[in-house]
Amino acid sequence: MDPNILQNRRGTRYLMFDDAATIADIFALRCRTSPNAPAYREFDSASKEWTGVDWRDVGDRVARMREGFRREGLQPGDRVAVMLKNSINWVVADQGAFAQGLVTVPIFVDDRPENVAFILENADVKLIVIDGEEHWKRLKTVHAQLGTLQCILTVKPVNDADEPRLKLLAEWLPTEPGSFERPSVKGNDLATIVYTSGTTGKPKGVMLSHRNILSNVQSGLAVYDVFAEDIFLSFLPLSHMFERTADYYLNVVSGASMVFCRSIPQLAEDFRIVQPTIIFSVPRIYERFLAAINEQLKKSSPTKRKLFDFAVDVGWSRFEYQNGRGPWKPTFLLWPALKTLVADKLLARLGGKLRFAVAGGAALSPSVSKVFVGLGLQICQGYGMTEASPLLAVNLLDKNEPSSVGPAVPGVEIRVDENNVLHARGPNVMMGYWRNPDATRAVLSEDGWLNTGDQVRIDEQGFIHITGRIKEIIVLGNGEKVPPVDMEMAVQMDPLFEQVLVYGEAKPYLSAIVVLNDDEWGRVAAETKLDPRLDGEGKEKAEKFLVQRIGKQIKNFPGYALIRKVAVAREKWTIDNGMITPTLKLKRNVILQKYASAIDDMYKGHVL
């Protein structure tokens, strides 16, 4: 066997690497092993065409990027930030940094300037790569906090004569790769700092080593066959470890090609054009496609709707039978016809060539999963967290229980404590939080066990079922995590809001149920000419005002932590009416149950 090739338990062959390998080593090996194979493809807005690069091309661009970092004076261990949409440039910046032994800090492109400034300052970032004028205008509002930066690279031209650090990437890049001297970086050295929501509203920097990430890629490839002919469609932000590990780094190790989608609004069209064979996504994307299917069904005849329901039921029963959880049924004989008449036509919306899909980042609704599985698309729900690089567990194609997040992946140990909280240990578990030893000690034991904060039940087959959270953390439908208690405290600093409950678990955005201070609301309503009764024609206008008012109180939270809808409770929450505990903590489930109808209204018509 070729010494550069690893074979998984199913016989599929991948690049081989040991614990000392870095991501730069693996990328260079891929470029040497498959120089002429397609690597990445994206849409060129100038030519209006899809353009691609092979591994040799992207390797040459990475070498030039690495030489640019060297000429900039950046030394192994220095931090560089990448604030770009998913693109070939994102890969080149990331891999160029690794080739020079640098540490990459991914930044969400739509994050608030204040949060970006905090990350840049906290990580002592020396260089940042941004897209162009739009990003610079936002960063300029926090110019005083950008003191650590010595260079600001822009993909597109930016006109600002007052900022000498601005440099156009095309002009900054050397024309030649230069002589390469291998940096003294090993597998256990820091590769990236990924900032995630903290309990105080300020993000925490998760430190991940090269080995953390690469071991997680190995775990994924130990359970899924991925071939060089496979095509990934990348649409989740590369600032998230789910997309970065499962799509991007896995693509490097397996040799599959990756296509970067144009935008979320164009995602449906991109699916049809690209025809991916594997996708990794948060639940909101599956929900979006299901909503489109349901809209189409509403316009169809009753016969077509019944045929759709019948196809899903038959397909689901076949799936349960194949997984040993149900009996064989005579209706299975009808599946070939149902597949042609119903399933294939609907799955053509996703390109028609998907072999399987993986869902992670948040809980996938069983009802959504049932439809796609029933139509013949295996969706394997998984579970993880940034602190685990991120994968801890995932369902398998031949061992899939959609109500669970699957068994632990190879290489990961799990255990449950006396409170049924899941703890995990493995080579993928983070090094700790950047410059935050107290936060590190709170979740990571001396012998390497990571406290996930999630309560679980593990069944006899080893499937992990998430049952609750010890920590009050909301996981939105896109996988972002938000600390509701801290947000509620921030909102209540405004005397207008007497009590607040933030909601949004597995939802597309945050909402809030609020109890207003009667005297303050009367004064504010009079000043703003709003209807204090909060009903009738003035209700919508008043609620929009309250959303804006709340926004001012939570401006220091991450950019995705926006409260977009509000419902006003008519009575105060007291011990007597059972809404709060004797220690004045909110009884969340009781409040949510009481205001279930109002919550439904706040999400009516929204699947994203």
Coordinates of C-alpha atoms in Angstrom, one line a residue:
M1 CA 0.0 0.0 0.0
D2 CA 1.2 3.5 -0.8
P3 CA 2.7 5.0 2.4
N4 CA 0.7 8.2 1.9
I5 CA -2.6 6.4 1.9
L6 CA -4.9 5.4 4.8
Q7 CA -7.7 2.8 4.4
N8 CA -10.8 3.0 6.5
R9 CA -12.8 0.0 7.8
R10 CA -14.9 -0.1 4.6
G11 CA -11.8 -0.1 2.4
T12 CA -12.0 3.5 1.1
R13 CA -8.5 5.1 0.8
Y14 CA -7.5 8.5 2.1
L15 CA -4.3 10.4 2.9
M16 CA -2.4 9.0 5.8
F17 CA -1.0 11.1 8.6
D18 CA 0.3 10.6 12.2
D19 CA -0.2 12.6 15.3
A20 CA 2.7 14.9 14.4
A21 CA 1.1 16.0 11.2
T22 CA -0.2 19.5 10.7
I23 CA -3.0 20.7 8.5
A24 CA -0.4 22.3 6.2
D25 CA 1.4 18.9 5.9
I26 CA -1.9 17.3 4.8
F27 CA -2.8 20.0 2.3
A28 CA 0.7 19.9 0.7
L29 CA 0.4 16.1 0.5
R30 CA -3.0 16.4 -1.2
C31 CA -1.6 18.9 -3.8
R32 CA 1.2 16.5 -4.6
T33 CA -1.0 13.4 -4.7
S34 CA -3.8 14.8 -6.8
P35 CA -2.4 17.8 -8.7
N36 CA -4.8 17.6 -11.6
A37 CA -8.0 16.7 -9.8
P38 CA -10.7 19.3 -9.2
A39 CA -10.4 21.0 -5.8
Y40 CA -12.7 24.1 -5.5
R41 CA -15.3 25.8 -7.6
E42 CA -17.1 29.2 -7.1
F43 CA -19.2 31.7 -9.1
D44 CA -17.3 34.6 -10.7
S45 CA -19.7 37.6 -10.4
A46 CA -17.6 39.4 -13.1
S47 CA -17.8 36.8 -15.8
K48 CA -21.1 35.3 -14.5
E49 CA -19.6 31.8 -14.8
W50 CA -18.6 29.0 -12.4
T51 CA -14.8 28.8 -12.3
G52 CA -12.6 26.2 -10.6
V53 CA -9.1 25.3 -9.6
D54 CA -7.3 22.0 -9.4
W55 CA -5.1 21.0 -6.4
R56 CA -1.9 22.2 -8.2
D57 CA -3.5 25.6 -8.9
V58 CA -4.7 26.1 -5.3
G59 CA -1.4 24.8 -4.0
D60 CA 0.5 27.5 -6.0
R61 CA -1.8 30.2 -4.6
V62 CA -1.3 29.0 -1.1
A63 CA 2.5 29.0 -1.5
R64 CA 2.3 32.7 -2.7
M65 CA 0.1 33.6 0.3
R66 CA 2.5 31.9 2.6
E67 CA 5.4 33.9 1.1
G68 CA 3.4 37.1 1.6
F69 CA 2.9 36.3 5.3
R70 CA 6.6 35.7 5.6
R71 CA 7.5 39.0 3.9
E72 CA 5.0 40.7 6.2
G73 CA 7.3 39.6 9.1
L74 CA 4.7 37.2 10.6
Q75 CA 6.3 34.5 12.7
P76 CA 5.0 31.0 13.7
G77 CA 2.4 31.4 16.4
D78 CA 1.2 34.9 15.2
R79 CA -2.5 35.2 14.7
V80 CA -4.2 36.2 11.4
A81 CA -7.9 36.7 11.0
V82 CA -10.1 35.6 8.1
M83 CA -13.3 37.6 7.6
L84 CA -14.5 36.4 4.2
K85 CA -17.5 34.6 2.8
N86 CA -16.9 31.0 1.9
S87 CA -14.6 31.1 -1.1
I88 CA -11.3 29.9 -2.6
N89 CA -9.7 33.0 -1.0
W90 CA -10.8 31.7 2.4
V91 CA -9.0 28.4 1.8
V92 CA -5.9 30.2 0.5
A93 CA -5.7 32.5 3.4
D94 CA -6.2 29.7 5.9
Q95 CA -3.8 27.3 4.3
G96 CA -1.2 30.0 3.6
A97 CA -1.3 30.9 7.3
F98 CA -0.8 27.2 8.3
A99 CA 2.1 26.9 5.9
Q100 CA 3.8 29.7 7.7
G101 CA 3.0 28.2 11.1
L102 CA 0.5 31.0 11.9
V103 CA -2.7 30.6 13.9
T104 CA -6.0 31.5 12.1
V105 CA -8.9 33.3 13.7
P106 CA -12.1 32.9 11.7
I107 CA -14.6 35.8 12.0
F108 CA -18.3 35.7 11.1
V109 CA -18.7 38.2 8.2
D110 CA -21.9 39.7 9.6
D111 CA -20.8 40.1 13.2
R112 CA -21.1 43.4 14.9
P113 CA -18.0 45.7 14.6
E114 CA -17.7 45.7 18.4
N115 CA -17.5 42.0 18.6
V116 CA -15.0 41.8 15.7
A117 CA -12.8 44.4 17.5
F118 CA -13.0 42.4 20.8
I119 CA -11.8 39.3 19.0
L120 CA -9.0 41.1 17.1
E121 CA -7.8 42.7 20.3
N122 CA -8.2 39.6 22.5
A123 CA -6.3 37.4 20.1
D124 CA -3.7 40.0 19.4
V125 CA -4.3 39.6 15.7
K126 CA -1.5 41.0 13.4
L127 CA -3.3 40.7 10.0
I128 CA -6.9 40.4 8.8
V129 CA -8.2 39.5 5.4
I130 CA -11.6 41.2 4.5
D131 CA -13.7 41.4 1.4
G132 CA -13.7 45.1 0.6
E133 CA -15.4 48.5 1.1
E134 CA -18.5 47.1 3.0
H135 CA -16.4 45.3 5.6
W136 CA -14.0 48.2 6.0
K137 CA -16.8 50.8 6.6
R138 CA -18.0 48.7 9.5
L139 CA -14.6 48.1 10.9
K140 CA -13.8 51.7 10.7
T141 CA -16.4 52.5 13.3
V142 CA -14.2 50.7 15.8
H143 CA -10.9 52.0 14.4
A144 CA -9.6 52.9 17.9
Q145 CA -9.7 49.2 18.8
L146 CA -7.7 47.9 15.8
G147 CA -4.3 48.8 17.2
T148 CA -3.0 45.2 17.1
L149 CA -3.3 45.1 13.3
Q150 CA -0.3 45.8 11.2
C151 CA -2.0 44.9 7.9
I152 CA -5.5 44.8 6.5
L153 CA -5.7 42.8 3.3
T154 CA -8.7 43.4 1.1
V155 CA -9.9 41.2 -1.8
K156 CA -11.6 44.2 -3.5
P157 CA -10.2 47.7 -3.7
V158 CA -10.9 50.1 -0.8
N159 CA -10.4 53.8 -1.0
D160 CA -9.2 55.3 2.3
A161 CA -6.0 57.4 2.1
D162 CA -6.1 57.8 5.9
E163 CA -5.4 54.1 6.5
P164 CA -1.9 53.0 5.4
R165 CA -2.5 49.5 6.7
L166 CA -5.0 48.8 3.9
K167 CA -3.5 46.7 1.1
L168 CA -5.1 45.1 -1.9
L169 CA -4.6 41.4 -1.9
A170 CA -3.7 41.1 -5.6
E171 CA -1.0 43.8 -5.2
W172 CA 0.3 42.4 -1.9
L173 CA 0.7 38.9 -3.1
P174 CA 4.3 38.0 -4.3
T175 CA 4.5 36.8 -7.9
E176 CA 6.6 33.9 -6.8
P177 CA 6.2 31.4 -3.9
G178 CA 9.7 31.9 -2.6
S179 CA 11.9 29.4 -1.0
F180 CA 10.1 27.3 1.5
E181 CA 11.5 26.6 5.0
R182 CA 9.4 24.3 7.0
P183 CA 8.1 26.0 10.2
S184 CA 8.8 24.3 13.5
V185 CA 5.1 23.4 14.0
K186 CA 3.9 20.1 15.2
G187 CA 0.5 18.4 15.4
N188 CA -0.1 19.3 19.1
D189 CA 0.6 23.0 18.4
L190 CA -2.2 25.6 18.2
A191 CA -3.8 25.8 14.8
T192 CA -6.8 28.1 15.3
I193 CA -8.7 30.1 17.8
V194 CA -12.5 30.0 17.2
Y195 CA -14.6 32.4 19.2
T196 CA -17.9 31.2 20.6
S197 CA -20.5 32.7 22.8
G198 CA -19.5 33.2 26.4
T199 CA -21.8 33.3 29.5
T200 CA -21.1 37.0 29.9
G201 CA -22.0 37.9 26.4
K202 CA -18.4 38.2 25.4
P203 CA -17.1 35.4 23.1
K204 CA -14.5 32.9 24.3
G205 CA -11.7 31.7 22.1
V206 CA -11.6 28.0 21.7
M207 CA -8.0 26.8 21.1
L208 CA -7.8 23.9 18.7
S209 CA -4.6 22.2 17.7
H210 CA -3.8 20.6 14.3
R211 CA -4.2 17.2 15.9
N212 CA -7.5 18.1 17.5
I213 CA -9.0 18.9 14.0
L214 CA -7.3 16.1 12.0
S215 CA -8.2 13.4 14.5
N216 CA -11.8 14.6 14.1
V217 CA -11.6 14.3 10.4
Q218 CA -10.2 10.8 10.8
S219 CA -13.2 9.9 13.1
G220 CA -15.6 11.1 10.4
L221 CA -13.9 9.2 7.6
A222 CA -13.9 6.1 9.8
V223 CA -17.7 6.0 9.6
Y224 CA -18.5 7.5 6.2
D225 CA -17.2 6.6 2.8
V226 CA -16.2 9.7 0.9
F227 CA -14.7 9.4 -2.6
A228 CA -12.6 11.6 -4.8
E229 CA -15.6 11.8 -7.1
D230 CA -17.9 13.2 -4.4
I231 CA -19.0 16.9 -4.6
F232 CA -19.6 19.0 -1.5
L233 CA -21.7 22.1 -1.6
S234 CA -20.4 24.6 1.0
F235 CA -23.0 27.1 2.4
L236 CA -22.6 27.1 6.2
P237 CA -20.1 29.8 7.2
L238 CA -16.5 28.5 7.4
S239 CA -16.2 30.5 10.6
H240 CA -18.0 27.6 12.2
M241 CA -16.1 24.4 13.0
F242 CA -18.9 22.2 11.7
E243 CA -18.4 23.5 8.2
R244 CA -14.7 23.9 8.5
T245 CA -14.0 20.3 9.7
A246 CA -16.8 18.3 8.1
D247 CA -16.7 20.0 4.7
Y248 CA -13.4 21.8 4.1
Y249 CA -10.7 19.8 6.0
L250 CA -12.5 16.5 5.2
N251 CA -12.4 17.5 1.5
V252 CA -8.6 17.9 1.7
V253 CA -8.1 14.5 3.3
S254 CA -10.5 12.6 1.1
G255 CA -9.7 14.4 -2.2
A256 CA -13.4 15.2 -2.9
S257 CA -14.1 18.6 -4.6
M258 CA -16.0 21.5 -3.0
V259 CA -18.2 24.1 -4.5
F260 CA -18.9 27.3 -2.7
C261 CA -22.6 28.5 -3.0
R262 CA -23.3 32.0 -4.2
S263 CA -25.6 32.9 -1.3
I264 CA -28.4 31.5 0.8
P265 CA -31.1 33.1 -1.3
Q266 CA -29.6 31.4 -4.3
L267 CA -29.1 28.1 -2.5
A268 CA -32.0 26.2 -4.1
E269 CA -30.8 27.1 -7.6
D270 CA -27.2 26.2 -6.6
F271 CA -28.3 22.7 -5.5
R272 CA -29.8 22.1 -8.9
I273 CA -26.7 23.4 -10.7
V274 CA -24.0 21.8 -8.6
Q275 CA -25.7 18.5 -7.9
P276 CA -23.8 17.7 -4.7
T277 CA -23.4 14.1 -3.5
I278 CA -23.0 14.9 0.2
I279 CA -24.1 17.8 2.3
F280 CA -23.4 18.9 5.8
S281 CA -26.0 21.3 7.2
V282 CA -27.8 22.8 10.1
P283 CA -31.5 21.9 10.4
R284 CA -32.7 25.2 9.0
I285 CA -31.7 24.3 5.5
Y286 CA -33.7 21.0 5.6
E287 CA -36.6 23.0 7.1
R288 CA -36.4 25.5 4.2
F289 CA -36.6 22.8 1.5
L290 CA -39.4 21.1 3.3
A291 CA -41.4 24.3 3.5
A292 CA -40.9 24.8 -0.2
I293 CA -42.2 21.2 -0.8
N294 CA -45.2 21.9 1.5
E295 CA -46.0 25.1 -0.4
Q296 CA -46.0 23.2 -3.7
L297 CA -48.2 20.5 -2.2
K298 CA -50.8 23.1 -1.1
K299 CA -51.3 24.0 -4.7
S300 CA -51.5 20.4 -5.8
S301 CA -54.6 18.2 -6.1
P302 CA -55.8 16.1 -3.1
T303 CA -54.7 13.0 -5.0
K304 CA -51.1 14.2 -5.3
R305 CA -51.0 15.2 -1.6
K306 CA -52.2 11.7 -0.6
L307 CA -49.7 10.1 -2.9
F308 CA -46.9 12.2 -1.3
D309 CA -48.0 11.1 2.2
F310 CA -48.2 7.5 1.1
A311 CA -44.7 7.6 -0.4
V312 CA -43.3 9.1 2.8
D313 CA -45.0 6.5 5.0
V314 CA -43.8 3.6 2.8
G315 CA -40.3 5.0 2.6
W316 CA -40.1 5.5 6.4
S317 CA -41.4 2.0 7.1
R318 CA -38.7 0.6 4.7
F319 CA -36.1 2.6 6.6
E320 CA -37.3 1.3 10.0
Y321 CA -37.3 -2.3 8.6
Q322 CA -33.7 -1.9 7.2
N323 CA -32.6 -0.7 10.7
G324 CA -34.2 -3.6 12.4
R325 CA -37.0 -1.6 14.1
G326 CA -40.0 -2.6 12.1
P327 CA -41.6 -5.5 10.1
W328 CA -41.5 -6.1 6.4
K329 CA -44.7 -4.9 4.7
P330 CA -46.2 -5.8 1.3
T331 CA -46.3 -2.0 0.4
F332 CA -42.5 -2.1 0.1
L333 CA -43.1 -3.7 -3.3
L334 CA -44.5 -0.4 -4.5
W335 CA -41.4 1.6 -3.6
P336 CA -39.8 1.5 -7.0
A337 CA -42.9 3.2 -8.5
L338 CA -43.2 5.6 -5.6
K339 CA -39.6 6.5 -5.9
T340 CA -40.0 7.4 -9.6
L341 CA -43.4 9.2 -9.3
V342 CA -42.7 11.1 -6.0
A343 CA -39.3 10.8 -4.3
D344 CA -37.0 11.4 -7.3
K345 CA -38.9 14.4 -8.5
L346 CA -38.9 16.1 -5.0
L347 CA -35.2 15.2 -4.3
A348 CA -34.3 16.8 -7.6
R349 CA -34.7 20.1 -5.7
L350 CA -31.5 19.1 -3.9
G351 CA -29.7 18.2 -7.2
G352 CA -30.9 14.7 -7.4
K353 CA -27.5 13.0 -6.7
L354 CA -27.2 13.2 -2.9
R355 CA -25.9 9.9 -1.4
F356 CA -26.5 11.1 2.2
A357 CA -26.7 14.2 4.3
V358 CA -25.5 15.1 7.8
A359 CA -27.4 17.4 10.2
G360 CA -25.7 19.1 13.1
G361 CA -25.4 22.3 15.1
A362 CA -28.9 22.1 16.5
A363 CA -31.7 19.6 17.0
L364 CA -33.3 18.3 13.8
S365 CA -37.1 17.9 14.2
P366 CA -38.2 14.3 13.9
S367 CA -41.0 15.4 11.6
V368 CA -38.5 17.0 9.1
S369 CA -36.2 14.0 9.3
K370 CA -39.1 11.6 8.6
V371 CA -40.0 13.3 5.4
F372 CA -36.6 13.3 3.9
V373 CA -35.7 9.8 5.1
G374 CA -39.1 8.6 3.8
L375 CA -38.2 10.1 0.4
G376 CA -35.0 8.1 0.4
L377 CA -32.5 10.6 1.5
Q378 CA -30.6 9.4 4.6
I379 CA -30.1 12.3 7.0
C380 CA -27.7 11.3 9.8
Q381 CA -28.1 13.6 12.8
G382 CA -24.9 14.3 14.7
Y383 CA -23.8 16.1 17.8
G384 CA -20.8 18.2 18.8
M385 CA -19.4 21.5 19.9
T386 CA -16.7 23.8 18.9
E387 CA -14.7 22.7 21.9
A388 CA -14.6 19.2 20.4
S389 CA -13.5 20.2 16.9
P390 CA -16.6 19.7 16.7
L391 CA -17.8 16.1 16.2
L392 CA -18.6 13.9 19.2
A393 CA -21.3 11.6 17.9
V394 CA -23.2 10.9 14.7
N395 CA -25.6 8.4 13.2
L396 CA -24.3 6.0 10.6
L397 CA -25.9 5.0 7.3
D398 CA -26.3 1.4 8.5
K399 CA -27.1 2.4 12.1
N400 CA -29.4 5.4 12.0
E401 CA -31.8 6.4 14.8
P402 CA -33.2 9.9 13.8
S403 CA -34.5 10.6 17.3
S404 CA -30.9 10.4 18.6
V405 CA -27.6 12.0 17.7
G406 CA -26.0 8.6 17.1
P407 CA -23.3 6.8 18.9
A408 CA -19.9 8.3 19.8
V409 CA -17.5 8.5 16.9
P410 CA -14.4 6.3 16.9
G411 CA -11.7 7.8 19.1
V412 CA -14.1 9.5 21.5
E413 CA -14.8 8.3 25.0
I414 CA -18.1 9.3 26.6
R415 CA -19.4 9.0 30.1
V416 CA -22.4 10.4 32.0
D417 CA -22.2 11.9 35.5
E418 CA -24.7 11.8 38.4
N419 CA -26.8 14.6 36.8
N420 CA -26.9 12.7 33.4
V421 CA -24.6 15.3 31.9
L422 CA -22.5 14.0 29.0
H423 CA -18.7 14.2 29.4
A424 CA -16.3 13.4 26.5
R425 CA -12.6 12.8 26.1
G426 CA -10.5 12.3 23.0
P427 CA -7.8 13.7 20.8
N428 CA -10.3 16.1 19.3
V429 CA -11.0 17.9 22.7
M430 CA -9.7 21.5 22.8
M431 CA -6.5 22.7 24.4
G432 CA -8.6 25.2 26.4
Y433 CA -9.9 28.8 26.1
W434 CA -7.5 31.5 24.9
R435 CA -6.3 33.5 27.9
N436 CA -9.2 32.3 30.0
P437 CA -8.0 29.6 32.5
D438 CA -11.0 30.0 34.7
A439 CA -13.4 29.2 31.9
T440 CA -11.2 26.3 30.8
R441 CA -11.2 24.8 34.3
A442 CA -15.0 25.1 34.4
V443 CA -15.5 22.7 31.5
L444 CA -12.2 20.7 31.1
S445 CA -10.9 18.4 33.8
E446 CA -7.2 17.8 34.4
D447 CA -7.4 14.3 32.8
G448 CA -9.0 15.7 29.7
W449 CA -12.8 15.2 30.2
L450 CA -14.9 17.9 28.5
N451 CA -18.2 18.7 30.3
T452 CA -20.7 19.3 27.5
G453 CA -23.4 20.8 29.7
D454 CA -25.9 18.6 27.9
Q455 CA -28.0 16.0 29.7
V456 CA -28.4 12.8 27.8
R457 CA -29.8 9.3 27.8
I458 CA -27.7 6.5 26.2
D459 CA -29.8 3.5 25.1
E460 CA -28.7 -0.1 24.9
Q461 CA -27.4 0.3 21.3
G462 CA -25.2 3.2 22.3
F463 CA -27.4 5.9 20.7
I464 CA -27.1 9.2 22.5
H465 CA -30.4 11.1 23.1
I466 CA -30.2 14.7 24.2
T467 CA -32.7 15.3 27.0
G468 CA -31.8 18.8 28.4
R469 CA -29.2 21.3 29.3
I470 CA -27.6 22.0 32.7
K471 CA -26.3 25.3 31.4
E472 CA -29.0 27.8 30.2
I473 CA -27.9 27.9 26.6
I474 CA -30.1 28.4 23.6
V475 CA -29.0 26.7 20.4
L476 CA -30.6 28.4 17.4
G477 CA -31.6 26.6 14.3
N478 CA -28.4 27.6 12.6
G479 CA -26.3 26.2 15.4
E480 CA -25.3 29.5 17.0
K481 CA -25.4 29.4 20.8
V482 CA -26.8 32.2 23.0
P483 CA -26.8 32.6 26.8
P484 CA -30.4 33.7 27.5
V485 CA -30.0 34.6 31.2
D486 CA -27.2 37.1 30.4
M487 CA -29.3 38.6 27.7
E488 CA -32.3 38.8 30.0
M489 CA -30.2 40.6 32.6
A490 CA -29.0 43.1 29.9
V491 CA -32.5 43.9 28.7
Q492 CA -33.7 44.4 32.3
M493 CA -31.1 47.1 32.8
D494 CA -33.7 49.2 30.9
P495 CA -36.3 50.2 33.5
L496 CA -39.0 49.7 30.9
F497 CA -38.6 45.9 31.1
E498 CA -39.5 44.5 34.5
Q499 CA -39.2 40.8 33.5
V500 CA -37.8 39.1 30.4
L501 CA -37.7 35.6 29.0
V502 CA -35.6 35.1 25.8
Y503 CA -36.6 32.2 23.6
G504 CA -35.3 30.6 20.4
E505 CA -34.3 26.9 20.9
A506 CA -34.0 25.4 17.4
K507 CA -35.7 28.5 15.9
P508 CA -34.4 30.7 13.1
Y509 CA -34.1 33.8 15.4
L510 CA -34.5 34.9 19.0
S511 CA -37.8 36.3 20.5
A512 CA -38.7 37.6 23.9
I513 CA -41.7 37.6 26.2
V514 CA -41.6 40.7 28.4
V515 CA -43.4 42.1 31.3
L516 CA -43.4 45.9 31.2
N517 CA -43.1 48.4 34.1
D518 CA -46.6 50.0 34.0
D519 CA -45.4 53.5 35.0
E520 CA -42.5 53.6 32.7
W521 CA -44.5 52.2 29.8
G522 CA -47.1 54.9 30.3
R523 CA -44.5 57.6 30.2
V524 CA -42.7 56.1 27.2
A525 CA -45.9 55.5 25.2
A526 CA -47.0 59.1 25.8
E527 CA -43.6 60.4 24.6
T528 CA -43.5 58.2 21.5
K529 CA -47.2 58.5 20.7
L530 CA -47.7 54.8 21.0
D531 CA -50.9 53.0 22.0
P532 CA -50.2 51.9 25.6
R533 CA -53.0 49.3 25.4
L534 CA -50.8 47.2 23.0
D535 CA -53.8 46.0 21.0
G536 CA -55.7 46.9 17.9
E537 CA -54.0 48.8 15.1
G538 CA -51.2 50.2 17.3
K539 CA -50.0 46.8 18.5
E540 CA -47.5 46.1 15.7
K541 CA -46.0 49.6 15.9
A542 CA -45.5 49.3 19.7
E543 CA -43.9 45.9 19.4
K544 CA -41.5 47.1 16.7
F545 CA -40.5 49.9 19.1
L546 CA -39.9 47.4 21.9
V547 CA -37.7 45.3 19.7
Q548 CA -35.6 48.3 18.8
R549 CA -35.4 49.3 22.5
I550 CA -34.3 45.7 23.4
G551 CA -31.7 45.9 20.6
K552 CA -29.9 48.8 22.4
Q553 CA -29.5 46.7 25.5
I554 CA -28.0 43.7 23.8
K555 CA -25.6 45.5 21.4
N556 CA -22.6 43.9 23.1
F557 CA -23.7 40.3 22.3
P558 CA -22.7 38.5 19.2
G559 CA -24.2 39.7 15.9
Y560 CA -26.4 36.7 15.4
A561 CA -28.0 37.2 18.9
L562 CA -30.7 39.5 17.7
I563 CA -34.2 39.5 19.2
R564 CA -36.5 40.1 16.3
K565 CA -39.9 39.6 17.8
V566 CA -41.5 40.4 21.2
A567 CA -44.7 39.5 23.0
V568 CA -45.9 41.4 26.0
A569 CA -47.2 39.5 29.0
R570 CA -50.3 41.0 30.6
E571 CA -49.5 39.8 34.1
K572 CA -46.4 39.9 36.2
W573 CA -44.6 36.7 36.9
T574 CA -44.8 35.9 40.6
I575 CA -44.3 33.0 43.1
D576 CA -48.0 32.9 43.7
N577 CA -49.0 32.4 40.0
G578 CA -46.2 29.8 39.6
M579 CA -44.1 31.6 37.1
I580 CA -41.0 32.0 39.3
T581 CA -39.3 30.1 42.0
P582 CA -38.9 31.2 45.6
T583 CA -35.3 32.2 44.6
L584 CA -36.9 34.4 41.9
K585 CA -35.7 32.3 39.0
L586 CA -38.0 32.0 35.9
K587 CA -39.9 28.7 35.6
R588 CA -39.1 28.7 31.9
N589 CA -41.3 25.7 30.9
V590 CA -44.3 27.0 32.8
I591 CA -44.0 30.5 31.1
L592 CA -43.4 29.0 27.7
Q593 CA -46.4 26.8 28.1
K594 CA -48.6 29.7 29.1
Y595 CA -47.5 31.8 26.2
A596 CA -47.3 29.0 23.6
S597 CA -49.8 30.7 21.3
A598 CA -47.9 34.0 21.4
I599 CA -44.7 32.2 20.7
D600 CA -46.3 30.5 17.7
D601 CA -47.4 33.9 16.4
M602 CA -43.8 35.2 16.6
Y603 CA -42.5 32.5 14.3
K604 CA -45.5 32.1 12.0
G605 CA -44.5 31.9 8.4
H606 CA -40.8 31.8 9.1
V607 CA -38.6 28.7 8.5
L608 CA -35.2 30.5 8.3

